[in-house]
Amino acid sequence: MFKTASQRTGAFASKTIQSPLPLSRTISNTTRPRLNYNNAVRRFPSQFYPRIGFQTRNLTHAQRMRFTIREASRGIWRKNPIVFPLALISVIGSIAFFVYVSYVEVTFVGPKYAKFPPLVNESLRTAVYYTEIDLNPPKALEAYKEALRYAKQLNMNPMSDEVLGIRIQVAYMLEKAGLIEQSIAVLEKIKSETKKYVDGTAKLANHSPIGTEEHKAKLRGEGDPIPIDLPEFNEYQDKLVDDAKALLDRRPSVLRKLVGIELKLADLYSNSRTADEKKVEACLVSGVELCLKEMHRRQKFGLPVGGSPDSDGWLGLTEIAVVLRELGTMYDKQDKYALALPLYLRALDLIRVDEGDNPTCKQVSLLADISTMMTHMVHLPREGKQPQLAQTADTARQWSLKAIEVAGAIKPAVREKECDESCAMAHFSLGELARLQGKLDEAREYYKTTKSIAQSNDVAVLEEAADDILAKLEIRTGKDS
């Protein structure tokens, strides 16, 4: 009996030793009764069950944090399967937006305000916010005035690009708010002051270029009976030369802004509630005269006729051509073709010189304007001048074909919608000329081409005009048949 009991006990001990209880709890472990493992082990000597040493190790702070975060994240995903992903997306989106705003501030916005002192910079940013983001004329005007007041306190030159730019921005803000008369008043005041500056430096600019040996010799009185050669006097003369050179260096930029103000005033006078054609013409004529005088002066001293904002601040050739074209367009609308044609041709010469072998849509548009004007000249009543009429029609045809030819030579990289619109105008002019000469089939083809191009580019005016004339031609053809 005891022998049997000892065998069973030994079997139980070896089974217990071979299959130790797992340390982790499972469902089966918690629902099934088990023996006291520790007591069973203590009953037997070490030869049956070797002594096992248990070691305990404390977790580091980082490991505890990692374990806590892992457990918390599992809990968050289980408890908030919808809200948590949305919150995560919102955080990522906010970070991306912050990075984008910082990038725009550093690369685009910051450099624009870097020229201004901190006090002016801060006020100007407030003014631009109430101009571009949240339009509020009273607050914007107050901020602009504060910026100009700080600029005056800091002795910034009133004819500098920065100060003039702030004042022009005030006029832009007023125009954007619908205060056209107030915007005109601001621009007129700026125009008056800049014109005084330009006229005051005109005499200085028309002499020998400042700083050259010829100019310095004149200042020292070389060639006079008693030339002056004193160190103090020479130092004083050098200071005068530096001051005069600073004035002349700033003059092209001021002149550029003055021409732009003239064009803007012409636009406002033509679109304001009290439109005044005389003031529009006066502004455009003044702008053209300023351009021509400066071109003549620069040519006289061997300077480039056209400048650039990166060099001396004067207008480029294409920009001068735009000024001439504006005045020519006004004369064209008034049927003053004798005044419009020279302006158009001079503008075309400047654009061709500037563009060289790489024409742009500006040249095509100007060619189309010339052909359209010449076509209008054909419509004028001329008694007893049929040969001259035929010559004008042939000239208008050549201008239209030239516009289409140049448009076909423009590279796709620089081709714009303006090219297609100008081509439609040129085809319409060709249709008009063919119709006047009795070539109805040829005219019909030109009008169909005009309609097709106008439809592709959403030029409703030309499309409707071509439709009307095609309908009239169909009616006329039906009557003739």
mmCIF file of N, CA and C in Angstrom, residues 389-433:
data_model
loop_
_atom_site.group_PDB
_atom_site.id
_atom_site.type_symbol
_atom_site.label_atom_id
_atom_site.label_comp_id
_atom_site.label_asym_id
_atom_site.label_seq_id
_atom_site.Cartn_x
_atom_site.Cartn_y
_atom_site.Cartn_z
ATOM 1 N N LEU A 389 -8.178 103.942 -102.102
ATOM 2 C CA LEU A 389 -8.954 103.003 -101.301
ATOM 3 C C LEU A 389 -8.451 101.576 -101.499
ATOM 4 N N ALA A 390 -8.168 101.222 -102.749
ATOM 5 C CA ALA A 390 -7.655 99.878 -103.035
ATOM 6 C C ALA A 390 -6.284 99.671 -102.401
ATOM 7 N N GLN A 391 -5.470 100.711 -102.410
ATOM 8 C CA GLN A 391 -4.145 100.616 -101.792
ATOM 9 C C GLN A 391 -4.258 100.426 -100.280
ATOM 10 N N THR A 392 -5.189 101.150 -99.657
ATOM 11 C CA THR A 392 -5.396 101.006 -98.209
ATOM 12 C C THR A 392 -5.890 99.605 -97.871
ATOM 13 N N ALA A 393 -6.799 99.070 -98.694
ATOM 14 C CA ALA A 393 -7.310 97.717 -98.461
ATOM 15 C C ALA A 393 -6.202 96.681 -98.588
ATOM 16 N N ASP A 394 -5.338 96.852 -99.576
ATOM 17 C CA ASP A 394 -4.229 95.909 -99.749
ATOM 18 C C ASP A 394 -3.257 95.992 -98.573
ATOM 19 N N THR A 395 -2.999 97.209 -98.088
ATOM 20 C CA THR A 395 -2.114 97.374 -96.925
ATOM 21 C C THR A 395 -2.712 96.718 -95.683
ATOM 22 N N ALA A 396 -4.013 96.898 -95.475
ATOM 23 C CA ALA A 396 -4.681 96.273 -94.330
ATOM 24 C C ALA A 396 -4.609 94.753 -94.425
ATOM 25 N N ARG A 397 -4.751 94.229 -95.635
ATOM 26 C CA ARG A 397 -4.664 92.780 -95.833
ATOM 27 C C ARG A 397 -3.269 92.271 -95.464
ATOM 28 N N GLN A 398 -2.241 92.994 -95.872
ATOM 29 C CA GLN A 398 -0.871 92.589 -95.554
ATOM 30 C C GLN A 398 -0.624 92.588 -94.043
ATOM 31 N N TRP A 399 -1.157 93.581 -93.349
ATOM 32 C CA TRP A 399 -0.992 93.622 -91.891
ATOM 33 C C TRP A 399 -1.703 92.434 -91.235
ATOM 34 N N SER A 400 -2.871 92.072 -91.706
ATOM 35 C CA SER A 400 -3.611 90.938 -91.139
ATOM 36 C C SER A 400 -2.861 89.631 -91.364
ATOM 37 N N LEU A 401 -2.361 89.439 -92.573
ATOM 38 C CA LEU A 401 -1.602 88.220 -92.865
ATOM 39 C C LEU A 401 -0.321 88.159 -92.037
ATOM 40 N N LYS A 402 0.307 89.316 -91.815
ATOM 41 C CA LYS A 402 1.525 89.348 -90.997
ATOM 42 C C LYS A 402 1.220 88.953 -89.556
ATOM 43 N N ALA A 403 0.085 89.395 -89.025
ATOM 44 C CA ALA A 403 -0.298 89.019 -87.660
ATOM 45 C C ALA A 403 -0.481 87.512 -87.549
ATOM 46 N N ILE A 404 -1.130 86.898 -88.548
ATOM 47 C CA ILE A 404 -1.340 85.445 -88.531
ATOM 48 C C ILE A 404 -0.010 84.712 -88.663
ATOM 49 N N GLU A 405 0.890 85.236 -89.490
ATOM 50 C CA GLU A 405 2.201 84.611 -89.681
ATOM 51 C C GLU A 405 3.025 84.636 -88.393
ATOM 52 N N VAL A 406 3.077 85.772 -87.740
ATOM 53 C CA VAL A 406 3.854 85.881 -86.496
ATOM 54 C C VAL A 406 3.246 85.002 -85.406
ATOM 55 N N ALA A 407 1.914 84.927 -85.359
ATOM 56 C CA ALA A 407 1.260 84.074 -84.358
ATOM 57 C C ALA A 407 1.633 82.611 -84.552
ATOM 58 N N GLY A 408 1.794 82.190 -85.813
ATOM 59 C CA GLY A 408 2.188 80.806 -86.073
ATOM 60 C C GLY A 408 3.624 80.513 -85.696
ATOM 61 N N ALA A 409 4.459 81.543 -85.595
ATOM 62 C CA ALA A 409 5.875 81.352 -85.261
ATOM 63 C C ALA A 409 6.154 81.400 -83.765
ATOM 64 N N ILE A 410 5.137 81.688 -82.975
ATOM 65 C CA ILE A 410 5.345 81.799 -81.523
ATOM 66 C C ILE A 410 5.454 80.408 -80.910
ATOM 67 N N LYS A 411 6.419 80.236 -80.043
ATOM 68 C CA LYS A 411 6.640 78.945 -79.404
ATOM 69 C C LYS A 411 5.508 78.630 -78.427
ATOM 70 N N PRO A 412 5.136 77.351 -78.318
ATOM 71 C CA PRO A 412 4.021 76.992 -77.410
ATOM 72 C C PRO A 412 4.275 77.378 -75.958
ATOM 73 N N ALA A 413 5.549 77.428 -75.561
ATOM 74 C CA ALA A 413 5.850 77.745 -74.158
ATOM 75 C C ALA A 413 5.437 79.160 -73.784
ATOM 76 N N VAL A 414 5.462 80.080 -74.739
ATOM 77 C CA VAL A 414 5.116 81.482 -74.454
ATOM 78 C C VAL A 414 3.797 81.891 -75.106
ATOM 79 N N ARG A 415 3.119 80.966 -75.729
ATOM 80 C CA ARG A 415 1.857 81.287 -76.405
ATOM 81 C C ARG A 415 0.751 81.455 -75.372
ATOM 82 N N GLU A 416 -0.035 82.503 -75.523
ATOM 83 C CA GLU A 416 -1.119 82.803 -74.591
ATOM 84 C C GLU A 416 -2.431 82.933 -75.353
ATOM 85 N N LYS A 417 -3.500 83.099 -74.581
ATOM 86 C CA LYS A 417 -4.821 83.253 -75.184
ATOM 87 C C LYS A 417 -4.897 84.498 -76.055
ATOM 88 N N GLU A 418 -4.099 85.504 -75.717
ATOM 89 C CA GLU A 418 -4.087 86.748 -76.477
ATOM 90 C C GLU A 418 -3.727 86.510 -77.939
ATOM 91 N N CYS A 419 -2.859 85.518 -78.204
ATOM 92 C CA CYS A 419 -2.474 85.210 -79.584
ATOM 93 C C CYS A 419 -3.677 84.743 -80.393
ATOM 94 N N ASP A 420 -4.447 83.820 -79.824
ATOM 95 C CA ASP A 420 -5.608 83.290 -80.539
ATOM 96 C C ASP A 420 -6.662 84.372 -80.765
ATOM 97 N N GLU A 421 -6.857 85.227 -79.763
ATOM 98 C CA GLU A 421 -7.820 86.320 -79.938
ATOM 99 C C GLU A 421 -7.373 87.269 -81.050
ATOM 100 N N SER A 422 -6.078 87.549 -81.097
ATOM 101 C CA SER A 422 -5.562 88.434 -82.150
ATOM 102 C C SER A 422 -5.691 87.781 -83.523
ATOM 103 N N CYS A 423 -5.473 86.459 -83.580
ATOM 104 C CA CYS A 423 -5.659 85.747 -84.849
ATOM 105 C C CYS A 423 -7.110 85.832 -85.314
ATOM 106 N N ALA A 424 -8.039 85.696 -84.377
ATOM 107 C CA ALA A 424 -9.457 85.812 -84.724
ATOM 108 C C ALA A 424 -9.764 87.204 -85.276
ATOM 109 N N MET A 425 -9.186 88.236 -84.654
ATOM 110 C CA MET A 425 -9.391 89.605 -85.153
ATOM 111 C C MET A 425 -8.811 89.776 -86.553
ATOM 112 N N ALA A 426 -7.621 89.191 -86.782
ATOM 113 C CA ALA A 426 -6.994 89.314 -88.103
ATOM 114 C C ALA A 426 -7.836 88.621 -89.174
ATOM 115 N N HIS A 427 -8.371 87.434 -88.872
ATOM 116 C CA HIS A 427 -9.232 86.733 -89.833
ATOM 117 C C HIS A 427 -10.518 87.517 -90.081
ATOM 118 N N PHE A 428 -11.040 88.131 -89.034
ATOM 119 C CA PHE A 428 -12.249 88.940 -89.212
ATOM 120 C C PHE A 428 -11.968 90.129 -90.137
ATOM 121 N N SER A 429 -10.812 90.760 -89.965
ATOM 122 C CA SER A 429 -10.446 91.881 -90.842
ATOM 123 C C SER A 429 -10.300 91.414 -92.287
ATOM 124 N N LEU A 430 -9.699 90.235 -92.482
ATOM 125 C CA LEU A 430 -9.580 89.696 -93.839
ATOM 126 C C LEU A 430 -10.952 89.429 -94.447
ATOM 127 N N GLY A 431 -11.871 88.936 -93.630
ATOM 128 C CA GLY A 431 -13.232 88.721 -94.115
ATOM 129 C C GLY A 431 -13.907 90.017 -94.517
ATOM 130 N N GLU A 432 -13.699 91.058 -93.701
ATOM 131 C CA GLU A 432 -14.284 92.359 -94.023
ATOM 132 C C GLU A 432 -13.727 92.898 -95.346
ATOM 133 N N LEU A 433 -12.425 92.771 -95.537
ATOM 134 C CA LEU A 433 -11.812 93.278 -96.769
ATOM 135 C C LEU A 433 -12.303 92.502 -97.991
#
